[in-house]
PDB file of C-alpha atoms and ligand atoms in Angstrom:
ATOM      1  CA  UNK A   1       0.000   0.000   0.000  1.00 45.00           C
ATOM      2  CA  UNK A   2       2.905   2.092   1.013  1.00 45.00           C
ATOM      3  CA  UNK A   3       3.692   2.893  -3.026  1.00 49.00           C
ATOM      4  CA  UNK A   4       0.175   3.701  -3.967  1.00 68.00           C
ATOM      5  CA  UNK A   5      -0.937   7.264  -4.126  1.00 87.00           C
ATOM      6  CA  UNK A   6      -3.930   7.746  -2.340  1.00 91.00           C
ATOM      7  CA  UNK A   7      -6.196  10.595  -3.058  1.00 95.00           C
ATOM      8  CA  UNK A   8      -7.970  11.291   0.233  1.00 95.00           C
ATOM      9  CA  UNK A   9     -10.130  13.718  -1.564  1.00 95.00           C
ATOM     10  CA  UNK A  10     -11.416  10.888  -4.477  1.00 94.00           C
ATOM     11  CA  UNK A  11     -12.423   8.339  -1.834  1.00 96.00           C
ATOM     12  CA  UNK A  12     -13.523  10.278   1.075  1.00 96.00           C
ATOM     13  CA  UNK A  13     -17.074  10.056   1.508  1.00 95.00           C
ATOM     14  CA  UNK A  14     -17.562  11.068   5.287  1.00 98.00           C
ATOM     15  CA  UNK A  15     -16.189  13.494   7.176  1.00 98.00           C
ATOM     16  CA  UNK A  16     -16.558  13.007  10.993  1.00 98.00           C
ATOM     17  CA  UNK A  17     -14.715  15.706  13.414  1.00 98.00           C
ATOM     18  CA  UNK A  18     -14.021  15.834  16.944  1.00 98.00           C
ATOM     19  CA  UNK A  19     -13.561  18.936  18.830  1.00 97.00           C
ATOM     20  CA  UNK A  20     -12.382  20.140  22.123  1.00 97.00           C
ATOM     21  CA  UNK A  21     -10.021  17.396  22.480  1.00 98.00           C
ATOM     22  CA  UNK A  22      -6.907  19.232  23.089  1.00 98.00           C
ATOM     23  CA  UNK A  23      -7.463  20.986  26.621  1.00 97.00           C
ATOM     24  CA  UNK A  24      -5.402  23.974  26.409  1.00 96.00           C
ATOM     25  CA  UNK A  25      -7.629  24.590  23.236  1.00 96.00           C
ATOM     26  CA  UNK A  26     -10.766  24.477  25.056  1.00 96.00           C
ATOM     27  CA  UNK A  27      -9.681  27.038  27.479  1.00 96.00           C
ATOM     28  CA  UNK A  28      -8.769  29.662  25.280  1.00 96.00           C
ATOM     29  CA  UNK A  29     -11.862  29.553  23.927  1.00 95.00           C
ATOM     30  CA  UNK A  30     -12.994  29.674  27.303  1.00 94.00           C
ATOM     31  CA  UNK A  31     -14.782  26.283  26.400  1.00 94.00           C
ATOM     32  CA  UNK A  32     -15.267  23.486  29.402  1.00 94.00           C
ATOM     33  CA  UNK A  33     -12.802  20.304  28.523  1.00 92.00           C
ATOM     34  CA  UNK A  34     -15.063  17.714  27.316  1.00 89.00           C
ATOM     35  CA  UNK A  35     -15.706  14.684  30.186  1.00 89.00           C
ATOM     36  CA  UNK A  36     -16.707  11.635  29.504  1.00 93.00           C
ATOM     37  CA  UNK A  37     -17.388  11.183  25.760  1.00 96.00           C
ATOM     38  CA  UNK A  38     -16.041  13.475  23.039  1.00 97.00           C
ATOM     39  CA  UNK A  39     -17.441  16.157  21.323  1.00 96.00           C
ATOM     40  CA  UNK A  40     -18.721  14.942  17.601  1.00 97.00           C
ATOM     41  CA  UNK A  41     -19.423  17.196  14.632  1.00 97.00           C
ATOM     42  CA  UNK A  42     -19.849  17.265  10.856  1.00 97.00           C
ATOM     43  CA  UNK A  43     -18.240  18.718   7.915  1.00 98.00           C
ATOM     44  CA  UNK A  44     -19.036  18.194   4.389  1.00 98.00           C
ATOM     45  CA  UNK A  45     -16.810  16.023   1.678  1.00 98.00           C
ATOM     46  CA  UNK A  46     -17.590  19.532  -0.436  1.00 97.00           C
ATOM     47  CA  UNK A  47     -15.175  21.370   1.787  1.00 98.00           C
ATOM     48  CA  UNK A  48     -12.246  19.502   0.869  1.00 98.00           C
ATOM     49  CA  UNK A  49      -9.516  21.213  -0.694  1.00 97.00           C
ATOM     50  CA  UNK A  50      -6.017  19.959  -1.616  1.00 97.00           C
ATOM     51  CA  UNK A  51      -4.726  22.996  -3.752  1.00 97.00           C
ATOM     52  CA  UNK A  52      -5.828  26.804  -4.242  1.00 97.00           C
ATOM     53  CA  UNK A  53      -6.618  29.161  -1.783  1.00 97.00           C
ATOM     54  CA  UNK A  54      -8.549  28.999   1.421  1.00 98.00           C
ATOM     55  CA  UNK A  55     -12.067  31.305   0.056  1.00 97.00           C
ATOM     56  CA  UNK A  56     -13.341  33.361   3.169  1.00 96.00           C
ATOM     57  CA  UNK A  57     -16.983  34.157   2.487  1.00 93.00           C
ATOM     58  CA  UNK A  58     -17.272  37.697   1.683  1.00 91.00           C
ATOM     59  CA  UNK A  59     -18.382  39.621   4.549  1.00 89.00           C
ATOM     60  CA  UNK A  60     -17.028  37.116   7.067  1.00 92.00           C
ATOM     61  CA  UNK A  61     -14.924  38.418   9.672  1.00 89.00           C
ATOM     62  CA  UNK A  62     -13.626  35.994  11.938  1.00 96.00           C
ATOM     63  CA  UNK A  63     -12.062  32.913   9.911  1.00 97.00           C
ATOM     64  CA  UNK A  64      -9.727  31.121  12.422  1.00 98.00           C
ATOM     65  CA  UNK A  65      -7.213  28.235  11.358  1.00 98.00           C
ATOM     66  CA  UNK A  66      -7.657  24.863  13.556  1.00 98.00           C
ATOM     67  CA  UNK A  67      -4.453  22.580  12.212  1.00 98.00           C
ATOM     68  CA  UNK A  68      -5.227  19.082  12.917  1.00 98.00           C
ATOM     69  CA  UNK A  69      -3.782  15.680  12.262  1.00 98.00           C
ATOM     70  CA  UNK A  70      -6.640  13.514  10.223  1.00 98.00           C
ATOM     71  CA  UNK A  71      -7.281  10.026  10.488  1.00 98.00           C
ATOM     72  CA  UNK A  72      -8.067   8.359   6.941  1.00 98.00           C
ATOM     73  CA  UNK A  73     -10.077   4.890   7.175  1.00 98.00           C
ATOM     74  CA  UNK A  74      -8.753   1.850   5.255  1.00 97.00           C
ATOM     75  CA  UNK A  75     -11.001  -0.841   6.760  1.00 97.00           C
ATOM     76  CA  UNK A  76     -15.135  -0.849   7.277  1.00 98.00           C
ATOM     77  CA  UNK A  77     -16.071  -1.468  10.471  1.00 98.00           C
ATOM     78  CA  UNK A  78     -19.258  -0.648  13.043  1.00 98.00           C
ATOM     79  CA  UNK A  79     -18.463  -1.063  17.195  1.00 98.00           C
ATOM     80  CA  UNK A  80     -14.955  -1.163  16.382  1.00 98.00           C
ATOM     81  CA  UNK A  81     -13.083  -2.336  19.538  1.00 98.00           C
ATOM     82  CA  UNK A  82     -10.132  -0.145  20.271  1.00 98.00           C
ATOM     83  CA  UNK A  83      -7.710  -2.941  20.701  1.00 98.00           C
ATOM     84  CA  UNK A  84      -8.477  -3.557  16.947  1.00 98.00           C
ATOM     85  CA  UNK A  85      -8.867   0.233  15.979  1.00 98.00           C
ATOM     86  CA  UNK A  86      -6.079   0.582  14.263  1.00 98.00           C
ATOM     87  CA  UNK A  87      -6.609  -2.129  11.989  1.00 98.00           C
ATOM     88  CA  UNK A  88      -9.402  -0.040  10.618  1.00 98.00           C
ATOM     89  CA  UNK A  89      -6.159   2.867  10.057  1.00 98.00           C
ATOM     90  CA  UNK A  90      -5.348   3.166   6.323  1.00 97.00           C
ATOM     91  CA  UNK A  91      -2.912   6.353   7.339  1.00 97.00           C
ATOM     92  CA  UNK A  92      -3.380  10.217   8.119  1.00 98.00           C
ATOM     93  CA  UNK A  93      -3.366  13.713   6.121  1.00 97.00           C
ATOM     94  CA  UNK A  94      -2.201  17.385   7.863  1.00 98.00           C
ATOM     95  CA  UNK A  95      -6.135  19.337   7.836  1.00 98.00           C
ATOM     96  CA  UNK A  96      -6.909  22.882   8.177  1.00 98.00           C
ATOM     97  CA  UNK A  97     -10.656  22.662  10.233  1.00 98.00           C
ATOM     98  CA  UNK A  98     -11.228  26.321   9.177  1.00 98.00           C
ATOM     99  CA  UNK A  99     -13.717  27.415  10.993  1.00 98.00           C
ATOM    100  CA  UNK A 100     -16.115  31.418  11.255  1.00 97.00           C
ATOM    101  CA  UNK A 101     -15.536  32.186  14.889  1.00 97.00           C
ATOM    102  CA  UNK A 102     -18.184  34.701  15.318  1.00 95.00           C
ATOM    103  CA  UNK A 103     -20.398  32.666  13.378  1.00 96.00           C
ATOM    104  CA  UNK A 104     -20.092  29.677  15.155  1.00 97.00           C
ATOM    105  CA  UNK A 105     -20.645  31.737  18.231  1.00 95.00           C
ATOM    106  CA  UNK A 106     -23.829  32.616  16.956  1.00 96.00           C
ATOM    107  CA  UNK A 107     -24.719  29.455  16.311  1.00 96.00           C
ATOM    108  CA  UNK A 108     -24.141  28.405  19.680  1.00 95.00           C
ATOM    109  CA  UNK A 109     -25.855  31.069  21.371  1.00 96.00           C
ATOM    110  CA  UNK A 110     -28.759  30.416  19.127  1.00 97.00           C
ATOM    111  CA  UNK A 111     -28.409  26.089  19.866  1.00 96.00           C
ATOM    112  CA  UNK A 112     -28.143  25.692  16.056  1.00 97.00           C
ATOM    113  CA  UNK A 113     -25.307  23.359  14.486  1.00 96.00           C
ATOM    114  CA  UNK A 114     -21.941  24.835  13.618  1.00 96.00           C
ATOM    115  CA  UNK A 115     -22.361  23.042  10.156  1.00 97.00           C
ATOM    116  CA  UNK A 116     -22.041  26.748   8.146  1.00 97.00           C
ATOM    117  CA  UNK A 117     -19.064  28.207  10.271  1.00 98.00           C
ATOM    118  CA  UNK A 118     -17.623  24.959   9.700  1.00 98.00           C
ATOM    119  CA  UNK A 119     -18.441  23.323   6.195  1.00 98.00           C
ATOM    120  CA  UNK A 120     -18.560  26.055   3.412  1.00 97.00           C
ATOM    121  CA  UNK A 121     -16.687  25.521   0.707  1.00 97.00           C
ATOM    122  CA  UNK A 122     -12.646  25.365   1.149  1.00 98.00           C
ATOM    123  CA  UNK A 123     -13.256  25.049   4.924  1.00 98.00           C
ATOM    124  CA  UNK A 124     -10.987  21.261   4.569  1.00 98.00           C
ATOM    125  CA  UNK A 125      -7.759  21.972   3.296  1.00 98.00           C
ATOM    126  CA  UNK A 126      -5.540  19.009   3.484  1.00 98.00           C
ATOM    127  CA  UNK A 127      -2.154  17.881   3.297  1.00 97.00           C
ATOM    128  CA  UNK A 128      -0.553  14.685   0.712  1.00 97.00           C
ATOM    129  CA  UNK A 129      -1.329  11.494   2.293  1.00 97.00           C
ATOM    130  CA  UNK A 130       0.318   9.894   4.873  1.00 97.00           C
ATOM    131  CA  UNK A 131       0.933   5.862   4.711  1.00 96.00           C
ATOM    132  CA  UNK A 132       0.542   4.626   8.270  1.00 97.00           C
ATOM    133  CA  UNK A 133       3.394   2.703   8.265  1.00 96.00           C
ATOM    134  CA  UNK A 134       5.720   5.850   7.857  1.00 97.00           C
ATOM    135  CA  UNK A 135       4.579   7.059  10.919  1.00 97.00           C
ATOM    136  CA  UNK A 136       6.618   5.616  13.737  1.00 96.00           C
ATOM    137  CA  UNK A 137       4.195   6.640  16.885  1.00 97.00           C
ATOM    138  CA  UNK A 138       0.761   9.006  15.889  1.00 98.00           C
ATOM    139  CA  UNK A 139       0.983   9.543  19.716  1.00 97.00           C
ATOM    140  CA  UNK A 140       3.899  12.262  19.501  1.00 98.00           C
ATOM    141  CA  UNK A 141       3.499  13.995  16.244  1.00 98.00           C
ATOM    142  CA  UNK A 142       3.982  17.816  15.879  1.00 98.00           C
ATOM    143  CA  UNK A 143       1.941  19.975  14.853  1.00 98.00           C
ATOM    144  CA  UNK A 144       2.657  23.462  13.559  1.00 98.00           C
ATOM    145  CA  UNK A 145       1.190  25.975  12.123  1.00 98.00           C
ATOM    146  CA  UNK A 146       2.430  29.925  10.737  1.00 98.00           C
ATOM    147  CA  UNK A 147       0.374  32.371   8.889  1.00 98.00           C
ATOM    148  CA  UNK A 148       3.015  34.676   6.910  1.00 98.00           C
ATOM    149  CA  UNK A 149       5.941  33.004   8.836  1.00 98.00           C
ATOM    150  CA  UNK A 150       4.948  34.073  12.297  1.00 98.00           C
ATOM    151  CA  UNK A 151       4.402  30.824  14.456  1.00 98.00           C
ATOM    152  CA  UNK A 152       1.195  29.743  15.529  1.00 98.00           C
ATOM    153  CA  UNK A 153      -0.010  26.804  16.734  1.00 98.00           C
ATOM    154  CA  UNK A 154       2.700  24.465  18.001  1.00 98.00           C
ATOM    155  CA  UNK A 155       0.898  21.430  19.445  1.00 98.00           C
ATOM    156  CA  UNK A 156       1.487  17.398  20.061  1.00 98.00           C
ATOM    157  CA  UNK A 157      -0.402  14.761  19.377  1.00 98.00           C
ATOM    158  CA  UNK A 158       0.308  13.355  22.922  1.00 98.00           C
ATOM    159  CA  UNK A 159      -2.070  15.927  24.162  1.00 98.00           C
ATOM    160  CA  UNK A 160      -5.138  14.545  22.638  1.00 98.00           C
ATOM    161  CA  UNK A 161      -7.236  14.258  25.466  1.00 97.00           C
ATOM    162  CA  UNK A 162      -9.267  11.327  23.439  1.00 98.00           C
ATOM    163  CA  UNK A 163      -6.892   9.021  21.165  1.00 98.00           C
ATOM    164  CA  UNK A 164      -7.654   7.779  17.467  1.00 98.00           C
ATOM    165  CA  UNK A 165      -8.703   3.782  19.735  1.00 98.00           C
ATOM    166  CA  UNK A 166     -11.111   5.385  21.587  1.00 98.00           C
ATOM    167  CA  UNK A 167     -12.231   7.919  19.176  1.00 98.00           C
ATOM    168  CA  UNK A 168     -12.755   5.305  16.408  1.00 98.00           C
ATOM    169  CA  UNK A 169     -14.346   2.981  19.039  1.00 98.00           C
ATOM    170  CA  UNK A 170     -16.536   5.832  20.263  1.00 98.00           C
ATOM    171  CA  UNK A 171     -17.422   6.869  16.806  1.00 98.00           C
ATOM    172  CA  UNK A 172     -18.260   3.927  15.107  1.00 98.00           C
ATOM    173  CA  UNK A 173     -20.950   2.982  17.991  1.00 98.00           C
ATOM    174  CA  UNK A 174     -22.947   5.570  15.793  1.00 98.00           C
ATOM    175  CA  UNK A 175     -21.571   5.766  12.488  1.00 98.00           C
ATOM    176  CA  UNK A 176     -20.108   3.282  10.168  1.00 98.00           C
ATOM    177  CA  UNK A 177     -16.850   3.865   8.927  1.00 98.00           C
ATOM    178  CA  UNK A 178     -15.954   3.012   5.600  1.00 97.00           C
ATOM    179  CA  UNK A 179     -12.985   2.798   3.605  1.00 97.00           C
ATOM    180  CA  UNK A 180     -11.977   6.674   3.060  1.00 97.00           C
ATOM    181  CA  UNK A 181     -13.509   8.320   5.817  1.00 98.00           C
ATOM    182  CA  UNK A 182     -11.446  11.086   7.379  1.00 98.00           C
ATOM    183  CA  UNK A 183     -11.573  11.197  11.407  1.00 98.00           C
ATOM    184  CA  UNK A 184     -10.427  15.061  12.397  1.00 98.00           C
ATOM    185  CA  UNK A 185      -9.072  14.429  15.668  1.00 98.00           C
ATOM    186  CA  UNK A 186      -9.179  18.220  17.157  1.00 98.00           C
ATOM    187  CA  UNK A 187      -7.125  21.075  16.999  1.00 98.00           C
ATOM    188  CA  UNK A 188      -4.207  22.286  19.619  1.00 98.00           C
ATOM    189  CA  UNK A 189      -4.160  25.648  21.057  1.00 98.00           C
ATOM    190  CA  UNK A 190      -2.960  28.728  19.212  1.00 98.00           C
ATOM    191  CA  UNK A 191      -6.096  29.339  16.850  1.00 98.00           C
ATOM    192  CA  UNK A 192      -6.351  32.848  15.284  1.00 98.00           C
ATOM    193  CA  UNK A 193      -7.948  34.926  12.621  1.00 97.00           C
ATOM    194  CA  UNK A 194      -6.876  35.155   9.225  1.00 98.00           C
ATOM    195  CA  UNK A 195      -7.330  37.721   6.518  1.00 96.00           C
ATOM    196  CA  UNK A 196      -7.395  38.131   2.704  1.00 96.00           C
ATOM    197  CA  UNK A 197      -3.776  38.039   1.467  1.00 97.00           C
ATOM    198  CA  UNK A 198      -2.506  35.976   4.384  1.00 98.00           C
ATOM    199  CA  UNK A 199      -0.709  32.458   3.656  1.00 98.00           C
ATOM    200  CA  UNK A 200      -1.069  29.466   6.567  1.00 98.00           C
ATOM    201  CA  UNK A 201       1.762  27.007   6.177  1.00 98.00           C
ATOM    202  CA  UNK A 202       1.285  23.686   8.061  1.00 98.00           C
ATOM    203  CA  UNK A 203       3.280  20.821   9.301  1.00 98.00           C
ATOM    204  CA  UNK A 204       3.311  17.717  10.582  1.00 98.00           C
ATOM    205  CA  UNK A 205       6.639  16.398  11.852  1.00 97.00           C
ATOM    206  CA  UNK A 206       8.888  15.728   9.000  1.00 96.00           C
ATOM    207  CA  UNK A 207       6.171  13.773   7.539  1.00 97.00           C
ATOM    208  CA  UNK A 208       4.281  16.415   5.145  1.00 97.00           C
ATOM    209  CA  UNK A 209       3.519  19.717   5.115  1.00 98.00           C
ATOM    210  CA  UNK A 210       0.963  21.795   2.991  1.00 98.00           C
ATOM    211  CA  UNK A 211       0.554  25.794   1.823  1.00 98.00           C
ATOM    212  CA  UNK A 212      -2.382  27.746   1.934  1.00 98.00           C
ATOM    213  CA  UNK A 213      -3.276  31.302   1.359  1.00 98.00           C
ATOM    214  CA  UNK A 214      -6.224  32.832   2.139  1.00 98.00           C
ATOM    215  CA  UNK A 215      -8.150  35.375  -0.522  1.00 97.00           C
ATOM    216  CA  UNK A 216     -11.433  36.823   0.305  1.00 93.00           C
ATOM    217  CA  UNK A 217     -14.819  37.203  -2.182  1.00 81.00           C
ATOM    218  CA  UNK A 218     -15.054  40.595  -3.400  1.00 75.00           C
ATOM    219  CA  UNK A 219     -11.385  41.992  -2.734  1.00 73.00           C
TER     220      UNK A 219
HETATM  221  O1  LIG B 301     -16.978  25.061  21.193  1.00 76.28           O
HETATM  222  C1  LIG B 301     -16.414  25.927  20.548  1.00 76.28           C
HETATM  223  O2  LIG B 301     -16.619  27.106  20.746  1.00 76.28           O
HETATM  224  C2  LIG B 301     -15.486  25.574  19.483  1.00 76.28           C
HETATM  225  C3  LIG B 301     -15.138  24.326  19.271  1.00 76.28           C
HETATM  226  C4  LIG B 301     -14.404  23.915  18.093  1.00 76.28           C
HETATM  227  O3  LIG B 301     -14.305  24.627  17.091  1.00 76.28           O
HETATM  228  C5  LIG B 301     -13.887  22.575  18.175  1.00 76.28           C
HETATM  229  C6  LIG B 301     -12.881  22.165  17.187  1.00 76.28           C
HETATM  230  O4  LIG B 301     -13.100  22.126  15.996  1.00 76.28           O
HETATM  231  C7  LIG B 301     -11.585  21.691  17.705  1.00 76.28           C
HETATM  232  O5  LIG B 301     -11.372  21.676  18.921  1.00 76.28           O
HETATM  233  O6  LIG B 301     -10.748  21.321  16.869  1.00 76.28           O
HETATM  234 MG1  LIG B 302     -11.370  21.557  14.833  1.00 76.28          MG
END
């Protein structure tokens, strides 16, 4: 499998995100750290990107960048133990979970899903993927992130307060996964606005790293 090119974008027909799962991003958002089970939410295949620019929606204010490491499905599976949940692992791709602050806000205020601050088109950008077997241990990967060189978000993996076992396991109590599915498994601290003519660079480790910038409709 390692030699195959896999375009996470052709096969990916669900996109299932968690959120909150990094504490020190929960508290800057002045968010309570989730307890118990995590926090589950949508975004649409539609929102992938994996070239051209990251479209703010004109008008929008508040578009923050959320680097994440994604978990792409290889094997189906439904109550998917976690001592097996890796099996289900085909690898991983770098994501941006752009996301409308103030909308979202809104949204919450209102108890209405985040699905437009989150899911408009060229919210998804992602990275080249990842084989899994290149990946030596998912649970200390780096993740960093700069808009115009200035340093970001600078986050581990190890600090996933729920990890890919128990989110799969979790998950799949509800929803099937299926060969291409992409798991986003939450974004470290450092979040922050970005505007037209900015450019978010991303990466993971050594492993990949992607280039985004950011235009908005109108300018
Ligand atoms: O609850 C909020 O205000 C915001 C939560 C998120 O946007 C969650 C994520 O997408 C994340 O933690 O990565
Ligand atoms: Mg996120």
């Amino acid at each position: 499998m390692s030699s195959k090119v896999i375009r996470v974008k052709e096969i990916c027909r669900n996109i299932i995100a968690v959120g909150r799962n990094y504490a020190e991003h929960a508290k800057e958002l002045g968010n309570p750290v989730p307890q118990g089970n995590p926090l589950i939410f949508g975004k649409p295949v539609s929102s992938i990107i994996t070239e051209g620019s990251i479209e703010i929606p004109q008008g929008w204010k508040e578009l923050h960048h959320e680097v994440e490491l994604g978990v792409v499905i290889g094997k189906s599976g439904k109550f998917i133990q976690e001592e097996q949940a890796m099996d289900h692992v085909l690898g991983y791709v770098l994501v941006l979970d752009m996301t409308a602050r103030n909308i979202q806000d809104q949204l919450k205020k209102q108890g209405h899903p985040w699905f437009l601050a989150k899911g408009f088109d060229t919210s998804c950008p992602i990275s080249n993927f990842i084989c899994k077997s290149a990946v030596k241990d998912v649970n200390n990967l780096n993740l960093q992130l700069t808009v115009n060189g200035v340093l970001k978000q600078n986050g581990n993996t190890q600090d996933m307060i729920f990890k890919i076992p128990n989110l799969l396991s979790y998950i799949s109590k509800y929803f099937k996964l299926e060969y291409g599915d992409l798991i986003l498994t939450g974004t470290p601290s450092g979040v922050s606005a970005v505007k037209h003519g900015d450019v978010i660079e991303a990466k993971l480790d050594d492993l990949v790293q992607m280039k985004y910038p950011v235009i908005e409709h109108g300018n």
